[in-house]
Short mmCIF file of C-alpha atoms and ligand atoms in Angstrom, two decimals:
data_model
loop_
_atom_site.label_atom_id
_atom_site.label_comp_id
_atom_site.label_asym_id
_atom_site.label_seq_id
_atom_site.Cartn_x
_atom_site.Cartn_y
_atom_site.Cartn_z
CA UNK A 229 4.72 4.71 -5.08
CA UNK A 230 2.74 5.85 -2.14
CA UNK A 231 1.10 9.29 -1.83
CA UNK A 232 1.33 10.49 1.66
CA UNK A 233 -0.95 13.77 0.70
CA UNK A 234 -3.59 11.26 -0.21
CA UNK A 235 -3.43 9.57 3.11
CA UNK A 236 -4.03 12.87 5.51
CA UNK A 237 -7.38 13.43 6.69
CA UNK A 238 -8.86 16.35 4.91
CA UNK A 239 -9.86 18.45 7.71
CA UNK A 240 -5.84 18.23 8.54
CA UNK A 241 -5.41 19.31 4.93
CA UNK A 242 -6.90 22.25 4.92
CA UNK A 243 -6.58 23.28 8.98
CA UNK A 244 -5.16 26.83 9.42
CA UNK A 245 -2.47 26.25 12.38
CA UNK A 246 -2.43 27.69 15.45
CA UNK A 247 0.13 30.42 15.31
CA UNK A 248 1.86 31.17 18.43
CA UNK A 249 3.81 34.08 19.67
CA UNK A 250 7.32 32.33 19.92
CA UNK A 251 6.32 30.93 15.97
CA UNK A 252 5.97 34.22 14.61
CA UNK A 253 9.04 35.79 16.08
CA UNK A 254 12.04 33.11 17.14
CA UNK A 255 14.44 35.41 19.12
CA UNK A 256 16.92 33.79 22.13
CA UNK A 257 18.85 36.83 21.49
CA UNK A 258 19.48 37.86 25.05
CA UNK A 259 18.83 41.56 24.72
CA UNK A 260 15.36 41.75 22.98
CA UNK A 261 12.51 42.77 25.27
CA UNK A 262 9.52 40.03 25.08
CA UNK A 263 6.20 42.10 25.29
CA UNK A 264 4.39 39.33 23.17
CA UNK A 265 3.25 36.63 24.53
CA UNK A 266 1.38 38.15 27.69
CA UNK A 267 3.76 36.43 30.58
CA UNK A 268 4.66 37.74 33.70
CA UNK A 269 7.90 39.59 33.00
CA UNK A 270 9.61 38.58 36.32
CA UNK A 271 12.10 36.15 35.49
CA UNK A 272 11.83 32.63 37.96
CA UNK A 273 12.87 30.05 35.33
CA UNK A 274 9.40 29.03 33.88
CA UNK A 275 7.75 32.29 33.40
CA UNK A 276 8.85 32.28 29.50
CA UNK A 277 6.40 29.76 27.21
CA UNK A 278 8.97 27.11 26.04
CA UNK A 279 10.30 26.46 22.41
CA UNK A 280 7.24 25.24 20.75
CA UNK A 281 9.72 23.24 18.16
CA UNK A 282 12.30 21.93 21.30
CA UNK A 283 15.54 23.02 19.02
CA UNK A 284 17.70 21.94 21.70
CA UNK A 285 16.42 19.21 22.43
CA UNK A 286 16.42 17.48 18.74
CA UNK A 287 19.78 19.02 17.95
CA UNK A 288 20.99 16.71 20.76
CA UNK A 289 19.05 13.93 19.84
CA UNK A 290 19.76 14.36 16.18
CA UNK A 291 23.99 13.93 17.11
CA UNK A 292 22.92 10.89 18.94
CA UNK A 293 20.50 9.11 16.79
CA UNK A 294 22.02 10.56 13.48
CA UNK A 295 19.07 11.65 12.10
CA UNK A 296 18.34 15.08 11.12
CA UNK A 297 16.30 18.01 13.09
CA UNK A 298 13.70 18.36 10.44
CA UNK A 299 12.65 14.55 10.66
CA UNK A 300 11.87 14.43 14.53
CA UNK A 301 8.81 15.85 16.22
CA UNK A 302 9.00 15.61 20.49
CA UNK A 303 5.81 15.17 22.08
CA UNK A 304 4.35 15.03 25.58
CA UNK A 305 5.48 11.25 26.04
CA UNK A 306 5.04 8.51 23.08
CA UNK A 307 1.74 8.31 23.52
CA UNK A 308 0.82 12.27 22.59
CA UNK A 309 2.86 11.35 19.49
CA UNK A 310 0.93 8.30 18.86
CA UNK A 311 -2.69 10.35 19.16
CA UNK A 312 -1.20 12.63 16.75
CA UNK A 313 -0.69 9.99 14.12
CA UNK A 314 -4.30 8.78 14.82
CA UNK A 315 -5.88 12.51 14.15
CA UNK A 316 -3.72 13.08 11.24
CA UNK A 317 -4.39 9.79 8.82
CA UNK A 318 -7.74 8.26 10.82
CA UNK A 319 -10.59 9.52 9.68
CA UNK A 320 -13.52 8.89 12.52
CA UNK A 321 -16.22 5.99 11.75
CA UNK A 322 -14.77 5.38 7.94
CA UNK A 323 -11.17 4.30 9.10
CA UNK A 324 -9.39 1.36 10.21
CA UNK A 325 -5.98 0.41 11.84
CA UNK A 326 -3.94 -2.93 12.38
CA UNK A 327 -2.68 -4.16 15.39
CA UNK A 328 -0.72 -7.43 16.48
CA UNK A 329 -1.68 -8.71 19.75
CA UNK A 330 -0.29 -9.43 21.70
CA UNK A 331 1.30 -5.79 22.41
CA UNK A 332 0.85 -2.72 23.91
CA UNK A 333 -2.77 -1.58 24.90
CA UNK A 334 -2.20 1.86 23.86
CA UNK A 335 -2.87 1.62 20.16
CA UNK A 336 -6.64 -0.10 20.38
CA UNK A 337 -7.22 2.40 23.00
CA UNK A 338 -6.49 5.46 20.91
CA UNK A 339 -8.17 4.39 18.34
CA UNK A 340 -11.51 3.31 20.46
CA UNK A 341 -11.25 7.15 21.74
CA UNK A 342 -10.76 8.31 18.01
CA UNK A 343 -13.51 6.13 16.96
CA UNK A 344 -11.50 4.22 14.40
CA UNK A 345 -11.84 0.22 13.72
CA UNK A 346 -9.46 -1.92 14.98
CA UNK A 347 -8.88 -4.70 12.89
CA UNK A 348 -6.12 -7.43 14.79
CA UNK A 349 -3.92 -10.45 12.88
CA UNK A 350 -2.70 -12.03 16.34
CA UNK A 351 1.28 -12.72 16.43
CA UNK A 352 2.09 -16.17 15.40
CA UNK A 353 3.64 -19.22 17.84
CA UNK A 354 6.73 -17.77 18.36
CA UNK A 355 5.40 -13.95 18.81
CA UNK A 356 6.27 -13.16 15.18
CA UNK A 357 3.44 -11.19 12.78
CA UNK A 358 1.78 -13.31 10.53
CA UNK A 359 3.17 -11.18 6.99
CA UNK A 360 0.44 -12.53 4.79
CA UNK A 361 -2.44 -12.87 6.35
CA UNK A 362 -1.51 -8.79 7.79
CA UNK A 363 -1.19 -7.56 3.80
CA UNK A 364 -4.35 -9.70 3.25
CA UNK A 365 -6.72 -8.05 5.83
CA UNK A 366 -5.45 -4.51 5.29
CA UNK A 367 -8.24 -2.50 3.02
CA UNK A 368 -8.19 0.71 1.61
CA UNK A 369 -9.37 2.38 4.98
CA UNK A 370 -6.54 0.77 6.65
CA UNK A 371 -4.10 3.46 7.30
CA UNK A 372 -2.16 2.56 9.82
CA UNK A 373 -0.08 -0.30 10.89
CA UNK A 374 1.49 -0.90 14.65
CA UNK A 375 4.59 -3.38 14.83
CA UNK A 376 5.88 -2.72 18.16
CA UNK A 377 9.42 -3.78 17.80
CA UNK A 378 10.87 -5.28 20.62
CA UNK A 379 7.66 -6.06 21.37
CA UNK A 380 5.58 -5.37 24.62
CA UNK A 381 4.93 -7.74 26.32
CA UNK A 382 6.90 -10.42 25.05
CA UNK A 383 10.38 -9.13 24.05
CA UNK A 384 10.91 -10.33 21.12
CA UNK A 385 11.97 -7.92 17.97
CA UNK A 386 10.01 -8.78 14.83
CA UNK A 387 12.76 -10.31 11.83
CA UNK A 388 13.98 -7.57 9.91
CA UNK A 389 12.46 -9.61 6.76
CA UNK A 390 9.12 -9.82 7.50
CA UNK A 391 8.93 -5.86 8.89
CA UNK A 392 10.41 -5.17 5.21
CA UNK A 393 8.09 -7.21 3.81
CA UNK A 394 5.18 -5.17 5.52
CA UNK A 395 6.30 -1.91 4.84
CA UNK A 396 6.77 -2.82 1.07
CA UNK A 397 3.27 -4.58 1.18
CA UNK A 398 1.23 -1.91 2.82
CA UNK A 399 -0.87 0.78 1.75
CA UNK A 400 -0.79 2.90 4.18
CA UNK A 401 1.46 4.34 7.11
CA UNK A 402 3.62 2.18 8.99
CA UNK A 403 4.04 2.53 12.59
CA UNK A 404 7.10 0.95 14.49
CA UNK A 405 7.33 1.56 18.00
CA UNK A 406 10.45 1.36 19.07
CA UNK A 407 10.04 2.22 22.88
CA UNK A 408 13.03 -0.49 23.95
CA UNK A 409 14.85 0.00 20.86
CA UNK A 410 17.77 1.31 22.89
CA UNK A 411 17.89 -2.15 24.69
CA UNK A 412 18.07 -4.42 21.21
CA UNK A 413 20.50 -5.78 19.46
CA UNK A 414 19.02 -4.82 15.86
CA UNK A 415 19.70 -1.71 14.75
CA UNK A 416 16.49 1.30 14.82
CA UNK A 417 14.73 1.48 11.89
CA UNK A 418 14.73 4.87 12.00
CA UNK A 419 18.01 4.83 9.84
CA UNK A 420 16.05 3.87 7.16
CA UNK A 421 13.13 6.59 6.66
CA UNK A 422 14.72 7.07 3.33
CA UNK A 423 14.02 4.51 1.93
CA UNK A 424 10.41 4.23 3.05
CA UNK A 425 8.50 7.13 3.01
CA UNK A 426 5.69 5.68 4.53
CA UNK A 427 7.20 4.69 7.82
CA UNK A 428 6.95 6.17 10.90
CA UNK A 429 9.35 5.12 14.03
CA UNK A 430 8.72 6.38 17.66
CA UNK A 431 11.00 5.87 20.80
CA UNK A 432 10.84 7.37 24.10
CA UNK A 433 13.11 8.64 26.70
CA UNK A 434 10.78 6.92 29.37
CA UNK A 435 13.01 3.34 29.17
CA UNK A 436 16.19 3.12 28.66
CA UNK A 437 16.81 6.95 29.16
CA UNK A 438 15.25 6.84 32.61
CA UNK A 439 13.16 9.50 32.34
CA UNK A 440 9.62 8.25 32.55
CA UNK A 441 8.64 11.16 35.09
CA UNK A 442 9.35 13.89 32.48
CA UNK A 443 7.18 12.49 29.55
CA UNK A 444 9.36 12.88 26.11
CA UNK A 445 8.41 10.52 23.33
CA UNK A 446 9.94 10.94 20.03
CA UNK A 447 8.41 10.23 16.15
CA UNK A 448 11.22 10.10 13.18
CA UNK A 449 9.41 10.07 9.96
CA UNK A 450 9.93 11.73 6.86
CA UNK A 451 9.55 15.44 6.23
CA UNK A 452 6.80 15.60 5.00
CA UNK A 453 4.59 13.17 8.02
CA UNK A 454 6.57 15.73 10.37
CA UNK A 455 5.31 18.32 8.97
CA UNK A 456 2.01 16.97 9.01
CA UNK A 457 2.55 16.58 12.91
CA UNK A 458 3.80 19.61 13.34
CA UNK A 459 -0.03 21.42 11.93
CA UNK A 460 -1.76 19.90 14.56
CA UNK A 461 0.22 19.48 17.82
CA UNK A 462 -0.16 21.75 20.35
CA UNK A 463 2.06 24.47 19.88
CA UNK A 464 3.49 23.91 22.98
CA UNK A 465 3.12 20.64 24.10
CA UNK A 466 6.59 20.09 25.81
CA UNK A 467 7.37 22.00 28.97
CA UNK A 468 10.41 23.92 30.15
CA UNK A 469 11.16 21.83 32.70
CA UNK A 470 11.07 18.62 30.56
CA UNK A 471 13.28 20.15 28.01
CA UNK A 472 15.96 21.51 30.40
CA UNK A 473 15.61 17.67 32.08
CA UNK A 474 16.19 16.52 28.66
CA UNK A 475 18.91 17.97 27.37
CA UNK A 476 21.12 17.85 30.84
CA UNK A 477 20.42 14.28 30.37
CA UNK A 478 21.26 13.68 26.50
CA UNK A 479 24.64 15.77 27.31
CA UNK A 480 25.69 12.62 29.21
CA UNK A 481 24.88 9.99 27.20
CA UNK A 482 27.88 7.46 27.84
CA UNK A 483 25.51 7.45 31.73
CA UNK A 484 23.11 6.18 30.02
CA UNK A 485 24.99 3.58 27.52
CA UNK A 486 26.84 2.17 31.11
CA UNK A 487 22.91 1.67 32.65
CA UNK A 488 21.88 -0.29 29.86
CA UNK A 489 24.63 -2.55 29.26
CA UNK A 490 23.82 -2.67 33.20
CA UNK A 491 20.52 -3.70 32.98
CA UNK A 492 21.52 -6.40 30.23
CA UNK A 493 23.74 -7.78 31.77
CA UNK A 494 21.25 -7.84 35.09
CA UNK A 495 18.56 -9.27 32.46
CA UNK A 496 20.75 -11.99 31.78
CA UNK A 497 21.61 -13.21 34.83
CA UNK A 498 17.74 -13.20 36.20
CA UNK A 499 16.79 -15.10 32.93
CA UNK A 500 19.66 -17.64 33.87
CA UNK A 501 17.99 -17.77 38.00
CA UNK A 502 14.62 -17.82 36.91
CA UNK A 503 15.49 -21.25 34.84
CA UNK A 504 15.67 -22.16 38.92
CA UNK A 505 11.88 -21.50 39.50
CA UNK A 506 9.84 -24.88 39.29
CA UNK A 507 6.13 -23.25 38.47
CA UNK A 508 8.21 -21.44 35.48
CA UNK A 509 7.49 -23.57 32.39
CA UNK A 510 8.52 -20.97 30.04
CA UNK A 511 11.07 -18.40 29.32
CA UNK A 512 10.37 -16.00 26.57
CA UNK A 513 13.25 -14.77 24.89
CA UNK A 514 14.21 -10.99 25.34
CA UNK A 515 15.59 -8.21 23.18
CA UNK A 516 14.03 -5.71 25.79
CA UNK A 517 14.52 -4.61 29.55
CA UNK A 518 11.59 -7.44 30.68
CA UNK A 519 11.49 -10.89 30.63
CA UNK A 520 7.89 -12.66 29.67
CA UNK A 521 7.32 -15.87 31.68
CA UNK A 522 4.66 -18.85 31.39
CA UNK A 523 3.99 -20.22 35.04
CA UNK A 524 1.40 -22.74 36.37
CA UNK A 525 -1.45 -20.17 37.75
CA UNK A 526 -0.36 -16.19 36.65
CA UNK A 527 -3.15 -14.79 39.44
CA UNK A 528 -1.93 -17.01 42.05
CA UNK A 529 1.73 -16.03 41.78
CA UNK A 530 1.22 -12.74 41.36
CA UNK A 531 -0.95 -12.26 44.29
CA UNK A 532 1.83 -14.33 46.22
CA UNK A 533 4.61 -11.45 44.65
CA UNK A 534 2.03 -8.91 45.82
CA UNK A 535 1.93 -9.85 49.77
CA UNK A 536 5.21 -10.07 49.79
CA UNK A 537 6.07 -6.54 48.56
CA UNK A 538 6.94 -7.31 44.82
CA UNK A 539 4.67 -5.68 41.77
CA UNK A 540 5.02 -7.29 38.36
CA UNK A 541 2.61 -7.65 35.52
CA UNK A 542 0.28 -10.29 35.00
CA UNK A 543 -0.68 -10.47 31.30
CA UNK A 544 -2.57 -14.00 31.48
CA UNK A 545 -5.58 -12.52 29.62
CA UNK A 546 -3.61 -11.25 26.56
CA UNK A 547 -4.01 -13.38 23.35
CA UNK A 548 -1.29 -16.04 22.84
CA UNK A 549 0.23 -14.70 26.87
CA UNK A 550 -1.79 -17.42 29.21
CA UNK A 551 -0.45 -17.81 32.58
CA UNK A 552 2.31 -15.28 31.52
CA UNK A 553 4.03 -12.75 33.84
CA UNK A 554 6.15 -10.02 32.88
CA UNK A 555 9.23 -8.56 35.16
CA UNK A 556 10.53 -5.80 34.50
CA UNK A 557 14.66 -5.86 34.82
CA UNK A 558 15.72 -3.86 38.33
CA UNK A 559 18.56 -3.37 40.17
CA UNK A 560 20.60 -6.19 41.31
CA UNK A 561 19.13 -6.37 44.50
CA UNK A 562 15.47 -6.05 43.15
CA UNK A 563 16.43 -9.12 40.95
CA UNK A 564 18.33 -10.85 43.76
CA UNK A 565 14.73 -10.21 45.97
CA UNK A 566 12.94 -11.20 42.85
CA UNK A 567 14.38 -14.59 42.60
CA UNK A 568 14.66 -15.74 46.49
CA UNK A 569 10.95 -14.57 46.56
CA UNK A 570 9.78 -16.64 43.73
CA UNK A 571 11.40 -19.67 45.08
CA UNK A 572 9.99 -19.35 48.68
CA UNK A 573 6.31 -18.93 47.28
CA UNK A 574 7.55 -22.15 45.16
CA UNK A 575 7.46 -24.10 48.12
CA UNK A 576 4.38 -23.02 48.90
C1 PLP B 82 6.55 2.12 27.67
C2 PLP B 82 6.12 2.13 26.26
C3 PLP B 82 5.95 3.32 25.58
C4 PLP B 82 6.27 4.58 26.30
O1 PLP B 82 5.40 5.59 26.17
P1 PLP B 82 5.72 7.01 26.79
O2 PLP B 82 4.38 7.65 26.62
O3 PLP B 82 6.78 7.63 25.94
O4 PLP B 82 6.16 6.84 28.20
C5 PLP B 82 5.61 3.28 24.24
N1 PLP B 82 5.42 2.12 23.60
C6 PLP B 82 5.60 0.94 24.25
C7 PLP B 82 5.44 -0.32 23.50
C8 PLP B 82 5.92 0.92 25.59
O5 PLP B 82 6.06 -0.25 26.22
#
């Protein structure tokens, strides 16, 4: 059985938290008088510091996701949450991490600026991780894990076998990034955490929930990696304004159900049109709001999409993605411009 305690860095161990004026006294009772927290008492909608632990916010998103309060912590977008993780298992110059490439850059990035090893088991032919050759490289420094599932950039969600298999297999904590989880047809893994207490799932409200401009990203582990979280976060590290965003947004969450099955439906139609597009050799299947694409020359036909007004992403130089493109799913009429572009630049 894993020990969690054993896994935190001991500087987080023994780190005396930050203790903030709205943690030592929790009032929303409207007729106590605030002289704590030094703020200008002249009321304009911001001039209160926000709820350090978002209760609103998770409430709502614990209804939703059915998971409760006390296993979610909210950070400034999935990538503050994903730093977080980093400073509270990676211990600097001793430590290592897994990734499976190809996927999203964020995860070797953190850890270059935490100054933690990357070690990387590349997906196999059809985008799926390599099980035993992962539990084989993993050490005793290894503590994390990153299976970003549906993956970025190729769309594809992992088999629930083989991410079992991992989490059973390895000794340290498991990260799945679940960013377009909203978008899949498997169901989050989040609905496990009981069964797993090292595993660690993040999602976002920057994809499906359409609100990438307000930075929200969300981490559902057990109590006691939340807790860890919670010690070093910044006490408060999500703003007014991106909480009252939030939850006006969660409240109408059938909106955001009808956009998706939008979007899939719009993903499966441009899949089915780009089947059209000569220089397209390959269509990667898609659990995700983006298709991933083989073509004849990626920097050719993107710099063709470019002058004519259309911005995708060219992931040619990503391991196992040569001469791939990514699109990103859009409104009809983006698609419908999408298409008719890519077969007048065939032609040419
Ligand atoms: C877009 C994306 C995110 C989102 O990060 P935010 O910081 O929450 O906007 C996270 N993981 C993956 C794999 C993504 O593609």
């Amino acid at each position: 059985m894993i020990n969690i305690q054993d896994l935190i860095r001991p500087t987080i161990k023994a780190l005396k938290p930050y203790s903030s004026a709205r943690d030592e006294f929790q009032g929303n009772s409207g007729d106590m008088v605030f002289l704590d927290a030094n703020e200008n008492p002249f009321e304009n909608g911001v001039n209160r510091y926000p709820d350090p632990q978002q209760r609103t916010v998770k409430s709502l998103l614990s209804k939703i996701k059915d998971i409760p309060q006390q296993k979610i912590l909210l950070g400034n977008g999935s990538d503050e949450v994903l730093d977080l993780i980093f400073r509270a298992f990676c211990e600097p110059n001793r430590d290592n991490i897994i990734t499976l490439p190809p996927t999203y850059g964020m995860y070797s990035v953190l850890a270059n600026i935490n100054a933690i090893e990357i070690k990387s088991v590349q997906l196999d032919e059809n985008f799926e991780p390599k099980v035993d050759e992962i539990l084989k490289i993993a050490d005793s420094n290894s503590k994390l894990l990153f299976l970003c599932s549906p993956n970025n950039p190729t769309g594809n969600s992992f088999k629930a076998k083989s991410i079992e298999r991992l989490i059973n297999g390895f000794n340290g904590i498991i990260v799945i990034d679940e960013a377009y989880i909203d978008f899949s047809k498997e169901e989050s893994w989040a609905s496990r955490l009981n069964e797993f207490p090292n595993l660690v799932v993040t999602q976002t409200l920057s994809k499906a929930y359409g609100m990438a401009g307000i930075r929200l990203g969300i981490c559902y582990a057990s109590e006691e990696i939340i807790s860890v979280l919670n010690r070093i976060k910044p006490p408060y590290n999500v703003n007014e304004l991106t909480q009252q965003k939030a939850i006006s947004q969660l409240e109408q969450s059938e909106l955001t159900q009808r956009q998706v099955s939008d979007i899939l439906k719009e993903r499966d139609a441009l899949i089915g049109k780009l089947g059209t597009v000569n220089f397209i050799s390959k269509i990667y299947p898609s659990d995700a709001n983006f298709v991933l694409v083989k073509v004849d020359d990626a920097t050719k036909r993107y710099n063709q999409l470019i002058e004519k007004g259309i911005v995708i992403r060219n992931r040619t130089t990503q391991p196992g993605c040569e001469n791939c493109l990514r699109f990103t799913v859009g409104t009809s009429e983006e698609n419908e411009k999408l298409i008719k572009t890519l077969l007048l630049i065939s032609k040419s």
